[in-house]
Coordinates of C-alpha atoms in Angstrom, one line a residue:
M1 CA 111.5 75.5 91.4
S2 CA 113.9 73.2 93.2
E3 CA 116.5 74.5 95.7
A4 CA 119.2 73.4 93.3
V5 CA 117.9 75.9 90.7
K6 CA 117.3 78.6 93.4
D7 CA 121.0 78.4 94.5
S8 CA 122.3 77.8 91.0
E9 CA 124.5 80.1 88.9
Y10 CA 121.5 81.5 87.0
S11 CA 120.0 84.9 87.6
V12 CA 117.1 84.4 85.1
V13 CA 115.3 81.2 84.3
A14 CA 112.5 81.0 81.8
E15 CA 110.7 77.7 81.5
R16 CA 108.3 77.1 78.6
L17 CA 106.9 80.6 78.6
T18 CA 103.8 81.0 76.5
Q19 CA 101.7 84.1 75.9
S20 CA 98.5 83.8 73.8
Y21 CA 96.2 86.5 72.5
G22 CA 93.2 84.5 71.5
A23 CA 94.4 81.9 68.9
M24 CA 97.7 83.7 68.3
K25 CA 100.7 82.8 70.3
A26 CA 103.0 85.8 70.7
V27 CA 105.5 83.6 72.8
D28 CA 105.4 79.9 72.3
G29 CA 107.2 77.7 74.8
V30 CA 110.3 79.8 75.2
S31 CA 113.0 78.5 77.7
F32 CA 116.4 79.8 78.5
K33 CA 118.7 80.5 81.4
I34 CA 121.0 83.5 82.0
K35 CA 124.0 83.0 84.2
K36 CA 124.8 85.6 86.9
G37 CA 126.9 88.4 85.5
E38 CA 126.0 87.7 81.9
I39 CA 124.8 90.5 79.7
V40 CA 122.3 89.5 77.0
G41 CA 120.0 91.0 74.4
F42 CA 117.1 89.8 72.4
L43 CA 117.3 90.0 68.6
G44 CA 114.6 89.2 66.1
P45 CA 112.1 90.6 63.6
N46 CA 109.0 92.6 64.6
G47 CA 106.4 90.4 66.2
A48 CA 108.9 87.7 67.3
G49 CA 107.8 88.1 71.0
K50 CA 110.9 89.9 72.4
S51 CA 108.9 92.7 74.2
T52 CA 106.3 90.2 75.4
T53 CA 108.9 88.0 76.9
M54 CA 110.5 90.9 78.7
R55 CA 107.1 92.0 80.0
I56 CA 106.6 88.5 81.4
L57 CA 110.1 88.4 83.0
S58 CA 109.7 91.9 84.5
G59 CA 106.3 91.0 86.0
L60 CA 104.4 93.5 83.9
M61 CA 102.3 90.8 82.2
P62 CA 101.4 87.3 83.4
A63 CA 102.3 84.4 81.1
T64 CA 99.5 82.3 79.8
S65 CA 101.6 79.3 80.8
G66 CA 105.2 78.5 81.9
R67 CA 107.3 79.8 84.7
A68 CA 109.9 82.6 85.1
Y69 CA 112.3 83.2 88.0
I70 CA 114.6 86.2 88.7
C71 CA 117.3 85.3 91.2
G72 CA 115.3 82.3 92.3
V73 CA 112.1 84.4 92.9
S74 CA 109.0 83.3 91.0
V75 CA 107.8 86.3 88.9
A76 CA 104.2 85.0 89.1
N77 CA 104.2 84.4 92.9
D78 CA 106.1 87.5 94.0
P79 CA 106.5 90.0 91.2
K80 CA 107.6 92.9 93.4
L81 CA 110.4 90.9 94.9
A82 CA 111.4 89.6 91.5
Q83 CA 111.4 93.2 90.1
S84 CA 113.7 94.3 92.9
H85 CA 116.4 92.0 91.3
L86 CA 115.9 93.2 87.7
G87 CA 116.7 96.3 85.8
Y88 CA 114.6 96.8 82.6
M89 CA 114.5 99.7 80.2
P90 CA 112.0 99.0 77.4
E91 CA 112.8 100.3 73.9

């Protein structure tokens, strides 16, 4: 991630997140950015990949591919530091 993104207005950045279970893709190329101070929620039907996306963002599950950053910290490279910037309460 570039310095411009690290120092940007975004607290969460997801870039082309994918999670596969064999041939099935639970999450397929999801990208989004959440600005600092925003409150967001995931809505969708069962099996849409909401919980899987949150597990990736919170460092509980590695993505098959793609990148996730919390406050500029790579979730894959430093999950504990990324987790220190995130509050997550699963359903």
